[in-house]
Coordinates of C-alpha atoms in Angstrom, one line a residue:
M1 CA 78.0 109.2 74.7
S2 CA 78.1 109.3 70.9
A3 CA 76.2 106.6 68.5
G4 CA 79.8 105.7 67.2
S5 CA 81.2 105.4 71.0
A6 CA 78.1 103.3 71.8
G7 CA 78.4 100.9 68.9
T8 CA 82.0 100.5 69.5
M9 CA 81.3 99.3 72.9
S10 CA 78.4 97.1 72.6
A11 CA 80.7 95.4 69.8
L12 CA 83.6 95.1 71.9
A13 CA 81.6 93.4 74.8
L14 CA 79.8 91.2 72.7
A15 CA 83.0 89.8 71.1
A16 CA 84.5 89.6 74.8
E17 CA 81.3 87.8 75.6
R18 CA 81.6 85.3 72.6
K19 CA 85.5 84.7 73.4
G20 CA 84.8 83.9 76.8
K21 CA 81.9 81.4 75.8
D22 CA 83.9 79.8 73.1
D23 CA 87.4 79.7 74.8
H24 CA 87.2 80.4 78.3
P25 CA 83.9 79.3 79.7
R26 CA 83.0 79.4 83.6
T27 CA 83.1 75.7 84.4
Y28 CA 83.5 76.3 88.2
G29 CA 80.2 77.3 90.2
K30 CA 81.9 78.4 93.7
E31 CA 81.9 82.0 94.4
I32 CA 85.3 83.7 94.8
D33 CA 86.7 86.7 96.2
Y34 CA 89.2 89.3 95.5
G35 CA 91.4 89.2 98.6
T36 CA 94.3 90.9 99.9
A37 CA 96.3 89.1 97.4
G38 CA 93.9 89.0 94.4
F39 CA 92.1 85.8 93.6
R40 CA 93.4 82.3 94.6
S41 CA 92.1 78.9 94.0
K42 CA 92.9 75.6 92.3
A43 CA 94.5 76.2 89.0
E44 CA 91.8 74.3 86.9
H45 CA 89.2 76.8 88.5
L46 CA 90.8 79.9 87.3
D47 CA 90.8 80.0 83.6
H48 CA 87.8 82.0 82.8
I49 CA 89.1 84.5 85.7
L50 CA 92.1 85.2 84.3
Y51 CA 90.6 86.0 80.9
R52 CA 88.1 88.5 82.5
M53 CA 91.1 90.3 84.5
G54 CA 92.8 90.8 81.2
I55 CA 89.7 92.5 80.0
L56 CA 89.3 94.4 83.2
A57 CA 93.3 95.3 83.2
A58 CA 92.5 97.1 79.9
L59 CA 89.7 98.9 81.2
R60 CA 91.8 99.8 84.2
S61 CA 94.5 101.2 82.1
R62 CA 91.7 103.5 80.2
V63 CA 90.6 104.9 83.8
K64 CA 93.9 105.7 84.9
G65 CA 95.4 106.7 81.6
A66 CA 98.6 104.6 82.5
T67 CA 100.0 101.1 81.9
V68 CA 98.8 98.6 84.9
G69 CA 100.3 95.2 85.4
V70 CA 98.7 91.5 85.9
M71 CA 100.8 88.9 87.9
I72 CA 99.9 85.2 87.6
T73 CA 101.0 83.4 90.8
A74 CA 99.6 82.3 94.1
S75 CA 102.7 83.1 96.2
H76 CA 103.5 80.5 99.2
N77 CA 100.5 78.4 98.1
P78 CA 101.0 74.6 97.2
V79 CA 101.5 74.0 93.5
A80 CA 98.3 73.1 92.6
D81 CA 97.1 76.3 93.1
N82 CA 97.2 79.7 91.1
G83 CA 96.0 83.5 91.1
V84 CA 96.1 86.8 89.7
K85 CA 96.4 90.2 91.0
L86 CA 96.2 93.5 89.4
I87 CA 98.8 96.2 89.8
D88 CA 97.9 100.1 89.5
P89 CA 100.3 102.4 88.0
Q90 CA 102.4 103.4 90.7
G91 CA 103.1 99.9 91.3
E92 CA 100.7 99.8 94.1
M93 CA 97.7 97.0 94.7
L94 CA 94.8 97.6 92.8
E95 CA 92.3 100.2 94.2
M96 CA 89.9 98.7 96.9
S97 CA 86.5 100.3 95.0
W98 CA 88.1 98.1 91.9
E99 CA 88.2 94.8 94.0
T100 CA 84.9 94.7 94.2
I101 CA 84.4 95.2 90.6
A102 CA 86.6 92.1 89.9
T103 CA 84.8 89.9 92.3
D104 CA 81.5 91.0 90.6
L105 CA 83.0 90.1 87.0
A106 CA 84.8 87.0 88.1
N107 CA 81.6 85.6 89.6
L108 CA 79.4 86.1 86.3
N109 CA 77.7 83.9 84.2
D110 CA 79.2 83.8 80.8
N111 CA 76.1 85.2 79.1
E112 CA 75.9 88.2 81.6
L113 CA 79.5 89.4 80.4
S114 CA 78.7 91.6 77.6
A115 CA 76.0 93.6 79.8
A116 CA 78.4 93.9 82.7
L117 CA 81.2 95.1 80.6
I118 CA 78.8 98.0 79.4
H119 CA 77.8 98.4 82.6
I120 CA 81.4 99.2 83.8
I121 CA 82.3 101.4 81.0
E122 CA 79.2 103.9 81.3
K123 CA 79.4 103.8 85.3
E124 CA 83.5 104.3 85.1
N125 CA 82.9 106.9 82.2
I126 CA 85.5 105.2 80.2
D127 CA 86.5 106.3 77.0
L128 CA 87.3 103.3 74.6
A129 CA 89.1 105.4 72.1
K130 CA 91.9 106.1 74.8
P131 CA 95.0 103.6 74.4
A132 CA 95.4 100.9 76.9
S133 CA 98.7 99.2 77.8
V134 CA 99.0 96.3 80.2
F135 CA 102.2 94.7 81.5
F136 CA 102.0 90.6 82.4
G137 CA 104.1 88.5 84.3
R138 CA 104.0 85.1 85.8
D139 CA 105.7 82.6 88.5
T140 CA 106.8 79.3 87.5
R141 CA 103.9 76.8 88.3
P142 CA 103.0 74.8 85.5
S143 CA 99.6 76.4 85.1
S144 CA 100.9 79.8 84.9
E145 CA 101.6 80.3 81.1
Q146 CA 98.1 78.8 80.1
L147 CA 96.4 81.1 82.7
S148 CA 98.4 84.1 81.4
N149 CA 97.4 83.2 77.8
A150 CA 94.5 83.7 79.0
A151 CA 94.5 87.0 80.6
L152 CA 96.8 88.2 77.3
E153 CA 93.6 87.2 75.1
G154 CA 91.2 89.5 77.3
S155 CA 93.3 92.3 77.3
R156 CA 93.5 91.9 73.5
V157 CA 90.0 91.5 73.0
F158 CA 89.9 95.4 74.6
N159 CA 92.7 96.6 72.2
A160 CA 94.9 96.9 74.8
D161 CA 98.7 97.3 74.1
V162 CA 100.4 94.3 76.0
K163 CA 103.6 93.7 77.1
D164 CA 104.5 90.0 78.4
F165 CA 107.4 89.9 80.7
G166 CA 107.2 86.0 81.0
I167 CA 108.6 84.6 84.5
V168 CA 109.4 87.0 86.8
T169 CA 108.9 87.7 90.5
T170 CA 106.0 89.6 91.7
P171 CA 107.7 92.9 92.8
M172 CA 109.6 93.1 89.8
L173 CA 106.2 93.2 87.8
H174 CA 105.2 96.1 90.5
Y175 CA 108.5 97.9 89.6
F176 CA 108.3 97.5 85.9
V177 CA 104.5 99.0 85.9
A178 CA 105.9 101.9 88.4
A179 CA 109.0 102.6 86.4
H180 CA 107.3 103.0 82.9
N181 CA 104.6 105.4 84.3
S182 CA 107.2 107.4 85.9
N183 CA 109.1 107.9 82.5
N184 CA 112.0 105.8 83.7
E185 CA 112.5 108.4 86.8
Y186 CA 111.9 105.6 89.3
G187 CA 114.3 103.3 87.2
D188 CA 114.5 101.4 83.8
P189 CA 111.7 99.2 83.3
T190 CA 113.3 95.9 82.5
V191 CA 115.2 93.2 84.1
T192 CA 118.8 94.6 83.5
G193 CA 117.0 97.9 84.8
Y194 CA 115.7 96.3 87.9
F195 CA 119.1 94.4 88.5
F196 CA 121.3 97.5 87.9
K197 CA 118.8 99.8 90.3
L198 CA 119.5 97.2 93.6
T199 CA 123.0 96.3 92.7
T200 CA 124.5 99.8 91.8
A201 CA 122.8 101.1 95.4
F202 CA 124.1 97.9 97.2
R203 CA 127.6 98.4 96.1
S204 CA 127.9 102.0 96.6
F205 CA 126.4 101.6 100.1
R206 CA 129.2 99.0 100.9
E207 CA 131.8 101.0 99.5
E208 CA 130.5 104.4 101.7
I209 CA 131.1 102.1 105.0
I210 CA 134.5 100.6 103.6
S211 CA 135.8 103.8 102.9
E212 CA 134.7 105.2 106.7
K213 CA 135.3 102.1 108.7
G214 CA 138.0 100.3 106.1
P215 CA 137.7 96.6 105.2
E216 CA 137.0 95.3 108.7
S217 CA 133.4 94.7 109.4
G218 CA 132.9 93.7 113.2
N219 CA 131.1 90.6 113.6
Y220 CA 129.3 90.5 110.2
Q221 CA 130.7 88.1 107.8
P222 CA 129.6 88.4 104.0
A223 CA 128.2 84.9 103.4
I224 CA 124.4 83.6 103.4
V225 CA 122.6 80.2 102.8
A226 CA 119.3 81.0 101.0
D227 CA 116.6 78.6 100.8
M228 CA 114.3 79.7 97.3
A229 CA 111.3 77.7 98.0
N230 CA 111.7 76.1 94.7
G231 CA 110.0 79.3 93.1
V232 CA 110.6 82.2 90.5
G233 CA 113.1 83.5 93.3
G234 CA 115.6 80.9 92.8
P235 CA 117.0 81.4 88.8
I236 CA 116.2 85.2 89.6
M237 CA 118.4 86.0 92.3
K238 CA 121.1 83.4 90.9
Q239 CA 121.6 86.1 87.9
M240 CA 121.8 89.1 90.4
S241 CA 123.9 87.0 92.8
E242 CA 126.6 87.4 89.9
L243 CA 126.2 91.1 90.0
I244 CA 127.7 91.0 93.7
K245 CA 129.4 87.9 94.3
D246 CA 132.6 90.0 95.3
L247 CA 130.6 91.4 98.5
L248 CA 128.1 88.7 99.4
T249 CA 128.6 85.2 98.9
I250 CA 125.2 82.9 98.6
E251 CA 125.0 79.4 98.8
F252 CA 121.7 78.2 97.0
F253 CA 119.1 75.5 98.1
N254 CA 116.0 74.7 96.7
T255 CA 116.2 76.5 93.6
G256 CA 113.6 74.6 90.8
E257 CA 114.8 70.9 91.5
G258 CA 111.8 70.2 93.8
E259 CA 108.2 71.1 94.5
L260 CA 107.3 74.4 94.8
N261 CA 106.7 75.9 98.2
H262 CA 106.9 72.1 99.8
E263 CA 108.6 71.9 103.1
S264 CA 110.3 75.2 101.9
G265 CA 110.1 78.5 101.8
A266 CA 109.4 81.6 104.0
D267 CA 105.8 80.6 105.0
Y268 CA 107.0 77.1 106.1
V269 CA 109.8 78.3 108.0
K270 CA 107.9 80.8 109.9
V271 CA 105.0 78.6 110.5
R272 CA 106.9 75.6 111.7
Q273 CA 109.4 77.4 113.1
T274 CA 112.2 74.9 111.8
L275 CA 114.6 74.4 109.1
P276 CA 113.6 74.2 105.6
K277 CA 114.2 70.5 104.1
R278 CA 117.4 69.8 101.9
V279 CA 119.0 72.6 103.2
R280 CA 122.4 71.8 105.1
I281 CA 123.8 74.5 107.3
K282 CA 126.4 74.8 110.0
S283 CA 125.8 76.6 113.2
K284 CA 125.5 80.3 113.0
D285 CA 125.3 80.3 109.2
R286 CA 122.8 83.4 108.5
C287 CA 120.3 82.1 106.8
V288 CA 117.1 83.4 104.5
S289 CA 114.1 81.9 103.1
F290 CA 112.2 83.2 100.2
D291 CA 108.5 82.4 99.3
G292 CA 107.4 81.2 96.0
D293 CA 106.9 84.5 94.2
A294 CA 109.4 86.2 95.9
D295 CA 107.8 89.0 97.9
R296 CA 108.5 88.1 101.5
I297 CA 111.6 87.0 103.6
V298 CA 112.7 85.6 106.8
Y299 CA 116.2 85.1 108.3
Y300 CA 117.1 82.4 110.7
Y301 CA 120.3 80.4 112.3
Q302 CA 121.0 77.5 114.4
D303 CA 122.8 78.2 117.5
Q304 CA 125.3 76.1 119.2
S305 CA 123.0 73.9 120.8
V306 CA 121.6 73.6 117.3
K307 CA 118.5 75.3 118.6
F308 CA 116.5 76.9 115.5
R309 CA 116.2 80.8 116.1
L310 CA 114.2 82.7 113.6
L311 CA 114.5 86.6 112.7
D312 CA 111.0 87.3 111.1
G313 CA 109.3 90.3 109.7
D314 CA 109.3 92.1 112.9
R315 CA 113.0 91.7 113.2
I316 CA 113.7 93.0 109.9
A317 CA 111.1 96.1 110.6
S318 CA 113.3 96.7 113.9
L319 CA 116.6 96.5 112.2
V320 CA 115.2 98.9 109.6
A321 CA 113.8 101.3 111.9
G322 CA 116.6 101.6 113.9
Y323 CA 119.4 102.3 111.3
L324 CA 117.3 104.7 109.5
R325 CA 116.5 106.6 112.9
S326 CA 120.4 106.8 113.5
L327 CA 120.9 108.1 109.9
L328 CA 118.2 111.0 110.6
D329 CA 119.8 111.8 113.9
I330 CA 123.1 112.3 112.5
M331 CA 121.5 114.4 109.7
G332 CA 119.4 116.3 112.2
I333 CA 116.7 116.3 110.1
E334 CA 113.4 115.9 111.5
L335 CA 111.1 113.8 109.9
N336 CA 107.9 111.9 110.9
I337 CA 109.3 108.1 110.8
G338 CA 106.7 105.5 111.9
V339 CA 106.6 101.7 111.9
V340 CA 103.2 99.7 111.0
Q341 CA 102.2 96.3 112.2
T342 CA 99.6 94.3 112.4
A343 CA 98.1 92.0 115.7
Y344 CA 100.5 89.4 114.1
A345 CA 103.6 91.1 115.5
N346 CA 105.6 89.8 118.6
G347 CA 104.6 91.9 121.5
A348 CA 108.0 92.4 122.0
S349 CA 109.0 93.9 118.7
T350 CA 106.0 96.6 119.2
K351 CA 107.9 97.5 123.0
Y352 CA 111.1 97.5 121.8
I353 CA 110.1 100.2 118.5
T354 CA 108.5 102.5 120.7
E355 CA 110.3 102.4 124.1
V356 CA 113.9 101.8 123.0
L357 CA 113.9 103.2 119.6
Q358 CA 111.1 105.7 120.8
I359 CA 109.2 105.3 117.1
P360 CA 105.6 105.2 117.0
V361 CA 104.1 102.0 115.8
A362 CA 100.6 101.9 114.4
C363 CA 98.4 98.7 114.3
V364 CA 96.3 98.0 111.4
Y365 CA 94.2 95.3 110.1
T366 CA 96.1 92.3 108.5
G367 CA 96.6 92.5 104.7
V368 CA 99.7 94.4 102.9
K369 CA 97.3 96.8 101.4
H370 CA 96.2 98.0 104.9
L371 CA 100.1 98.5 106.0
H372 CA 101.0 100.1 102.7
H373 CA 98.2 102.7 102.9
K374 CA 99.0 103.6 106.4
A375 CA 102.7 103.8 106.0
Q376 CA 101.9 106.6 103.5
E377 CA 100.7 108.7 106.3
F378 CA 104.8 108.9 107.5
D379 CA 107.6 110.8 106.0
I380 CA 109.1 107.2 106.4
G381 CA 106.8 104.6 106.8
I382 CA 108.6 101.2 107.6
Y383 CA 105.9 98.2 107.3
F384 CA 106.6 94.6 107.6
E385 CA 104.2 91.4 108.2
A386 CA 105.5 89.3 110.8
N387 CA 105.6 86.8 107.9
G388 CA 108.3 88.9 106.4
H389 CA 106.2 90.8 103.8
G390 CA 107.2 94.2 103.5
T391 CA 109.2 97.6 102.5
V392 CA 110.1 100.9 103.3
L393 CA 108.2 104.3 101.8
F394 CA 109.8 107.7 101.5
S395 CA 107.8 110.7 101.0
K396 CA 108.6 113.4 98.8
K397 CA 109.5 115.6 101.6
A398 CA 112.1 112.8 103.0
K399 CA 113.7 112.6 99.4
V400 CA 113.9 116.4 98.9
L401 CA 115.5 117.1 102.5
A402 CA 117.9 114.2 101.9
K403 CA 119.3 115.5 98.7
A404 CA 119.6 118.9 100.4
A405 CA 121.7 117.6 103.1
R406 CA 123.9 115.8 100.7
E407 CA 124.5 118.9 98.5
D408 CA 124.8 121.3 101.8
K409 CA 128.4 121.9 101.7
R410 CA 128.1 124.0 104.7
L411 CA 127.1 120.6 106.5
N412 CA 130.1 119.0 108.0
G413 CA 131.0 115.5 106.4
G414 CA 129.2 113.0 109.3
K415 CA 125.8 114.9 108.2
R416 CA 126.4 114.8 104.5
G417 CA 127.5 111.2 104.8
A418 CA 124.5 110.2 106.4
A419 CA 122.4 111.6 104.0
R420 CA 124.4 110.3 101.1
K421 CA 123.7 106.8 102.8
M422 CA 120.0 107.5 103.3
L423 CA 119.4 108.4 99.5
T424 CA 121.5 105.3 98.4
F425 CA 119.4 103.1 101.0
I426 CA 116.2 104.5 99.1
D427 CA 117.4 103.6 95.8
M428 CA 118.1 100.0 97.0
V429 CA 114.2 99.9 98.8
N430 CA 111.5 98.7 96.1
E431 CA 108.6 101.0 97.2
T432 CA 105.7 99.7 95.2
T433 CA 105.8 96.4 97.0
G434 CA 107.7 93.9 99.9
D435 CA 110.2 92.3 97.6
S436 CA 112.7 89.4 98.8
I437 CA 115.4 90.6 96.9
S438 CA 115.5 94.4 97.6
D439 CA 114.8 93.3 101.4
L440 CA 117.4 91.0 101.6
L441 CA 120.1 93.5 100.2
I442 CA 118.7 96.1 103.0
V443 CA 119.1 93.6 105.6
E444 CA 122.5 92.8 104.7
T445 CA 123.6 96.4 104.2
I446 CA 122.3 97.2 107.6
L447 CA 124.2 94.3 109.4
H448 CA 127.4 95.1 107.7
A449 CA 127.3 98.8 108.3
R450 CA 126.7 97.7 111.9
G451 CA 129.3 95.0 112.1
W452 CA 126.6 92.6 113.1
S453 CA 126.4 89.1 113.2
V454 CA 122.9 87.1 113.2
E455 CA 123.5 86.7 117.0
D456 CA 124.3 90.7 117.3
W457 CA 120.8 91.1 115.4
E458 CA 118.8 89.0 117.6
N459 CA 120.3 89.8 120.9
S460 CA 118.9 93.4 120.4
Y461 CA 115.8 92.4 122.3
A462 CA 114.0 88.7 123.2
D463 CA 110.9 87.7 121.3
L464 CA 107.9 86.3 123.5
P465 CA 107.7 82.7 122.4
N466 CA 104.8 82.3 120.0
R467 CA 103.2 79.9 117.6
L468 CA 101.1 80.0 114.7
L469 CA 98.6 77.2 113.7
K470 CA 95.7 77.1 111.2
V471 CA 92.2 75.4 111.0
T472 CA 90.6 74.4 108.0
V473 CA 86.9 75.2 108.0
K474 CA 83.9 74.5 106.1
D475 CA 83.4 78.6 105.5
R476 CA 85.8 81.0 106.8
N477 CA 83.4 83.6 106.6
V478 CA 82.0 82.1 109.8
I479 CA 84.5 84.1 111.8
K480 CA 83.8 88.0 111.8
V481 CA 87.1 90.4 112.5
I482 CA 85.9 93.8 114.3
D483 CA 88.9 95.8 114.6
P484 CA 92.9 95.3 113.7
E485 CA 93.7 93.6 117.1
C486 CA 91.4 90.9 115.4
H487 CA 89.0 90.7 118.2
I488 CA 85.9 88.4 116.7
S489 CA 82.0 89.3 117.2
E490 CA 81.2 86.0 115.6
P491 CA 80.5 83.1 116.1
E492 CA 78.8 84.5 119.4
G493 CA 80.8 84.0 122.8
L494 CA 84.0 82.8 121.2
Q495 CA 85.9 86.1 121.7
E496 CA 84.9 85.4 125.6
D497 CA 85.8 81.8 125.5
F498 CA 89.2 82.9 123.8
D499 CA 89.6 86.0 126.7
R500 CA 89.3 83.1 129.6
L501 CA 91.9 81.0 128.0
I502 CA 94.4 83.7 127.6
S503 CA 93.6 85.0 131.2
M504 CA 95.4 81.5 132.3
F505 CA 98.8 82.1 130.7
T506 CA 101.1 84.6 131.9
Q507 CA 102.0 86.9 129.1
G508 CA 99.2 85.4 127.0
R509 CA 98.0 87.1 123.9
A510 CA 96.0 85.2 121.2
F511 CA 93.6 85.8 118.4
V512 CA 92.1 84.0 115.2
R513 CA 92.0 85.5 111.8
P514 CA 89.8 84.0 108.6
S515 CA 92.3 83.4 105.6
G516 CA 91.7 85.9 102.4
T517 CA 92.2 83.1 100.3
E518 CA 91.3 79.9 101.6
D519 CA 89.1 78.1 104.1
V520 CA 91.4 78.0 107.1
V521 CA 91.5 80.4 110.3
R522 CA 94.7 81.5 111.3
V523 CA 95.5 81.2 115.1
Y524 CA 98.4 83.2 116.7
A525 CA 99.1 82.7 120.3
E526 CA 102.1 83.8 122.4
A527 CA 102.8 83.5 126.0
N528 CA 106.0 83.7 128.1
T529 CA 107.2 80.3 127.3
Q530 CA 107.4 78.0 124.1
S531 CA 105.4 75.5 125.9
S532 CA 102.6 77.7 127.1
A533 CA 102.7 79.3 123.8
D534 CA 102.0 76.2 122.3
K535 CA 99.4 75.1 124.6
L536 CA 97.8 78.3 124.4
A537 CA 97.5 77.9 120.4
V538 CA 96.1 74.5 120.6
H539 CA 93.6 75.3 123.0
I540 CA 92.6 78.6 120.9
A541 CA 92.5 76.2 117.6
K542 CA 90.7 73.4 119.1
L543 CA 87.8 76.1 120.1
V544 CA 87.9 77.4 116.5
H545 CA 87.3 73.7 115.1
Q546 CA 84.3 73.1 117.6
K547 CA 82.4 76.4 117.2
A548 CA 83.4 77.6 113.6
G549 CA 82.6 74.5 111.9
G550 CA 86.3 72.6 111.5
I551 CA 86.6 69.7 108.7
G552 CA 88.7 66.7 109.7
D553 CA 90.5 66.0 112.9
A554 CA 90.6 68.7 115.7
P555 CA 94.1 70.2 116.2
T556 CA 96.2 68.1 118.7
W557 CA 99.3 68.9 120.7
L558 CA 102.6 69.7 118.9

């Protein structure tokens, strides 16, 4: 490194440290980890972290020679929380090795910042003469603008060219980063470009089906009820709905008039297995809930007996997998298609996908980054966590073969039509991350193409009754998970206690997993009846509370 380069490095590092001490000092002593969803905590604890992540984003951009993203959000967490995650150049989550760098940087004392930045620059061989480019986005939390400004300052201290998109969904920022770095091949990196790509594909697919089958669409009705969790998805989805209102009618609830994620949203619906508050529906209405930053989605309805019926991420995965399998069969193309799940997946869904659809299922550790990486091993990789976070990935080979089939005039109309549908479907998918808006359009497209009502969709297989609970603990790290199936090694003997309990229930299965963002342990249980699943979940939760440092009252019967 030249003397001039060393001088520039030291000057920037010292300037960053002074700015941090003066305007963004560390005031919270507890350490924080960069988890599956980045950093999350109470908003008042995050100012110094956002400043430092802005700096880190500028360094990361120089390492990759491309634009990176910084999204300020805490997704489905309560409104008092906030968080940040960095987005790599192809719209993917931050490389795992840099998660450690981010964690170390976030937990430094203020007077250690300069030395740490110099160490990162030298270790990663970062050329500060290269340009840096960082895109920013934020959700609608009251704290998000201030935290975003802290991150913007960090990037500017390290001379990055910044672009602030303001209030956008998390998947939109992923899309903007990927589109920009693809030189617009993936799409136009603007809000208008995002809308255009998804709605054009949705409209084209709908018109393709109508041209084949006529205006009748079987049991499918082009109308849904949407709970927006009072999050950023509300205003964004309302804008998009105007572009497709002739194809799909959407009745909106919880669009910002109430508290973010309070008694509403995908997480609330999935965990409680009940309707969100302030949503009015009729029997058999097809309903959908977003989460706070619009990267996950679940469907549900009430049957004639007013019983709540949930169609979660497992159901979406099976719907997508079955339809794409049918297109491949019509096209006559051999591609490696697979579904990626976690231990949270309902056992009935796994059995349906492997035995009925005859599509392989891979099980990985919980966390979208693990599912995304595994899905990349397939030509068509479908992943949805049970909570509704997921997408579909298509290899270059899959896209090339589909394009060739579409253009091959020697093939019959059915094969070429299936290829057209496959390519249009690909355009409708946000391959960078789970996207509530994209996933909604995907589900509605397949249901229309199949001519299915929400009941028809549910009747494809019967879920095993299940229950999700969470136990607040003093330190979530007390629980040590040793494999993707969530068997645990610590506390010692707890897994054996679980196994004895599980053996007492017909078709029983249960496991626990520490949260990646808060001091809670999540409990999942399933069995042959809802009553049994509930009892098993509570028994497991009580054991966790007893042996893993539970806080507050022990879980009680539901």
